[in-house]
mmCIF file of C-alpha atoms in Angstrom:
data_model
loop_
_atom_site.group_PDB
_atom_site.id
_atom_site.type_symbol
_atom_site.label_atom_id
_atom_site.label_comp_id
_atom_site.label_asym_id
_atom_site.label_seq_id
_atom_site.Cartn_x
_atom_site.Cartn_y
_atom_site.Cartn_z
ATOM 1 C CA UNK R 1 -19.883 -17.758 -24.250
ATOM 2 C CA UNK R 2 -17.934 -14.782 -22.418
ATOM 3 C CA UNK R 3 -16.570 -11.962 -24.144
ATOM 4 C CA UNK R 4 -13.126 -12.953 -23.970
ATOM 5 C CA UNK R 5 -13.857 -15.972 -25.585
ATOM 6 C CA UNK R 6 -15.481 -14.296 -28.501
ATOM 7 C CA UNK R 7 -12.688 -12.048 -28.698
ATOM 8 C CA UNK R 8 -10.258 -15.110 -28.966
ATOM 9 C CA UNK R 9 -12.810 -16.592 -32.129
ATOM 10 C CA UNK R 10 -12.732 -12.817 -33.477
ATOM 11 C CA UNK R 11 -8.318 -13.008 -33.507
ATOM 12 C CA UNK R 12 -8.466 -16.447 -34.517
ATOM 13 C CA UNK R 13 -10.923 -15.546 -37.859
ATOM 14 C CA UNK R 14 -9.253 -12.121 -38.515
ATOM 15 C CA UNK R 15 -5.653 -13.812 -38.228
ATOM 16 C CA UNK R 16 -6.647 -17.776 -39.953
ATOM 17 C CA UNK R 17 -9.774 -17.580 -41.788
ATOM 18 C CA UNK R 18 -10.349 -13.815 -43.612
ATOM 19 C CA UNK R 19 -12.286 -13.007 -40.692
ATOM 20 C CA UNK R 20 -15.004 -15.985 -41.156
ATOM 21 C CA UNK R 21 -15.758 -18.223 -38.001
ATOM 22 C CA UNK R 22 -14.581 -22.175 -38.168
ATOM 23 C CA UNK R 23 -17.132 -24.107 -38.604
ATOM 24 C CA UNK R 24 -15.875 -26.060 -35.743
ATOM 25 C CA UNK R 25 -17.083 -23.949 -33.161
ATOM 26 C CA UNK R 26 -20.665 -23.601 -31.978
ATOM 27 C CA UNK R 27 -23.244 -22.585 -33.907
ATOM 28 C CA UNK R 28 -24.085 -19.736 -31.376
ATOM 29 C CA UNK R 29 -19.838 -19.045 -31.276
ATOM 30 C CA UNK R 30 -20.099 -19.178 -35.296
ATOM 31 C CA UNK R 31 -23.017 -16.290 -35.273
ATOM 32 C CA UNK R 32 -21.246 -14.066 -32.393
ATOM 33 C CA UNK R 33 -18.354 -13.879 -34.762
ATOM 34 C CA UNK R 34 -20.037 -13.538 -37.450
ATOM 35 C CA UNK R 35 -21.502 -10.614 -35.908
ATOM 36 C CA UNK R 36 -18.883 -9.061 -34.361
ATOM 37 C CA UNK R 37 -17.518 -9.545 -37.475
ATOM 38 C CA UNK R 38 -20.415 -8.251 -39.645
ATOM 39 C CA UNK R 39 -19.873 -11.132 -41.622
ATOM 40 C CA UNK R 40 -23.267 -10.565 -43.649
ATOM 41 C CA UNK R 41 -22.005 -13.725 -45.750
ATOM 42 C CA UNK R 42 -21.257 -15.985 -43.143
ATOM 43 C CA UNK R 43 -24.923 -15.236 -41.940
ATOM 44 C CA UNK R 44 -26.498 -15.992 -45.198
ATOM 45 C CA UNK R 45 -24.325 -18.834 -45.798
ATOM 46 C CA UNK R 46 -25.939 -20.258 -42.417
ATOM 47 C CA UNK R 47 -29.394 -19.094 -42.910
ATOM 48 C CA UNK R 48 -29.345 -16.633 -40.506
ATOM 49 C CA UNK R 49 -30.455 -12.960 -40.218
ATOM 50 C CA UNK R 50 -28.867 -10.524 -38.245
ATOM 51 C CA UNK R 51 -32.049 -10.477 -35.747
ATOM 52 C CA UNK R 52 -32.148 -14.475 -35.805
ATOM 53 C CA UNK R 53 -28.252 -14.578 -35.328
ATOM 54 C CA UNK R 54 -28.638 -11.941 -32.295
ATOM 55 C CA UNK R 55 -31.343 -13.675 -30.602
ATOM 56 C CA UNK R 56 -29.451 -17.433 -30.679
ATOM 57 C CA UNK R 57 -26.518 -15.058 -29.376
ATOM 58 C CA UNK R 58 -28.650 -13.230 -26.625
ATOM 59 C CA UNK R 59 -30.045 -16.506 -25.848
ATOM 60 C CA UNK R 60 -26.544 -18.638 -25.693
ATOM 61 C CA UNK R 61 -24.698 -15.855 -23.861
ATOM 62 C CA UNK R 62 -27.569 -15.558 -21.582
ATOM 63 C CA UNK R 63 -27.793 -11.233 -22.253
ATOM 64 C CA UNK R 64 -30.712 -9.654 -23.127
ATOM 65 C CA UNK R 65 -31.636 -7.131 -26.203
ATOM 66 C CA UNK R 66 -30.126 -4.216 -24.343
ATOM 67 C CA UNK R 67 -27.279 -5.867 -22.908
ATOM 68 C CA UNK R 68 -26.471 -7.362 -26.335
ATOM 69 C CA UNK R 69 -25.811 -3.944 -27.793
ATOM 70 C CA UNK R 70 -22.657 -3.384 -25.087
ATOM 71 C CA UNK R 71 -21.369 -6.575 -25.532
ATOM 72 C CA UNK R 72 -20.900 -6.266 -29.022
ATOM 73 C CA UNK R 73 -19.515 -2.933 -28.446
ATOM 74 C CA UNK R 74 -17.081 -3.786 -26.005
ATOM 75 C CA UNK R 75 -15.932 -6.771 -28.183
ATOM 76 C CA UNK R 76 -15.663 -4.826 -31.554
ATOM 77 C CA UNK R 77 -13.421 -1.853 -29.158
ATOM 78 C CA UNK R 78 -11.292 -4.515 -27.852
ATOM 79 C CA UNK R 79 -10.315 -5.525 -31.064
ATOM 80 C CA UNK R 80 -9.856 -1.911 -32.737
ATOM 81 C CA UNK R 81 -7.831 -1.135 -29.797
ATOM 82 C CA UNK R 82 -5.413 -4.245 -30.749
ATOM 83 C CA UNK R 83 -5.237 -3.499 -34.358
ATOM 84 C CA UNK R 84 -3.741 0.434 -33.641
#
């Protein structure tokens, strides 16, 4: 799970879905969005928390707790920068 391919599940839910992950992905591509996302609904929807979803994430993406915090950043800026 690299972050371009997070960013391409991120387009694909903003532009398809009203920015909610397919269910046809991975569950740990399906949280990533989700958190990217801050799809709070999509979490509950799969039982998830936002620490439970980070640490499948963390653990799927092989990052730790720190690194976690700029990958999510440099996702969420890649797609702000698209959307100006």
């Amino acid at each position: 799970m690299t972050k371009d391919e997070i960013i391409e599940r991120c387009r694909w839910a903003r532009d398809h879905n009203e920015n909610h992950p397919s269910q046809q992905w991975s569950t740990g591509e399906q949280l990533a969005v989700a958190l990217v996302l801050r799809d709070r609904s999509w979490l509950e929807w799969t039982d998830h928390t936002t620490e439970t979803a980070t640490d499948l994430v963390c653990e799927r993406a092989g990052l730790s707790a720190f690194e976690f915090t700029g990958w999510l950043n440099d996702i969420r800026a890649a797609l702000e920068t698209e959307q100006r």
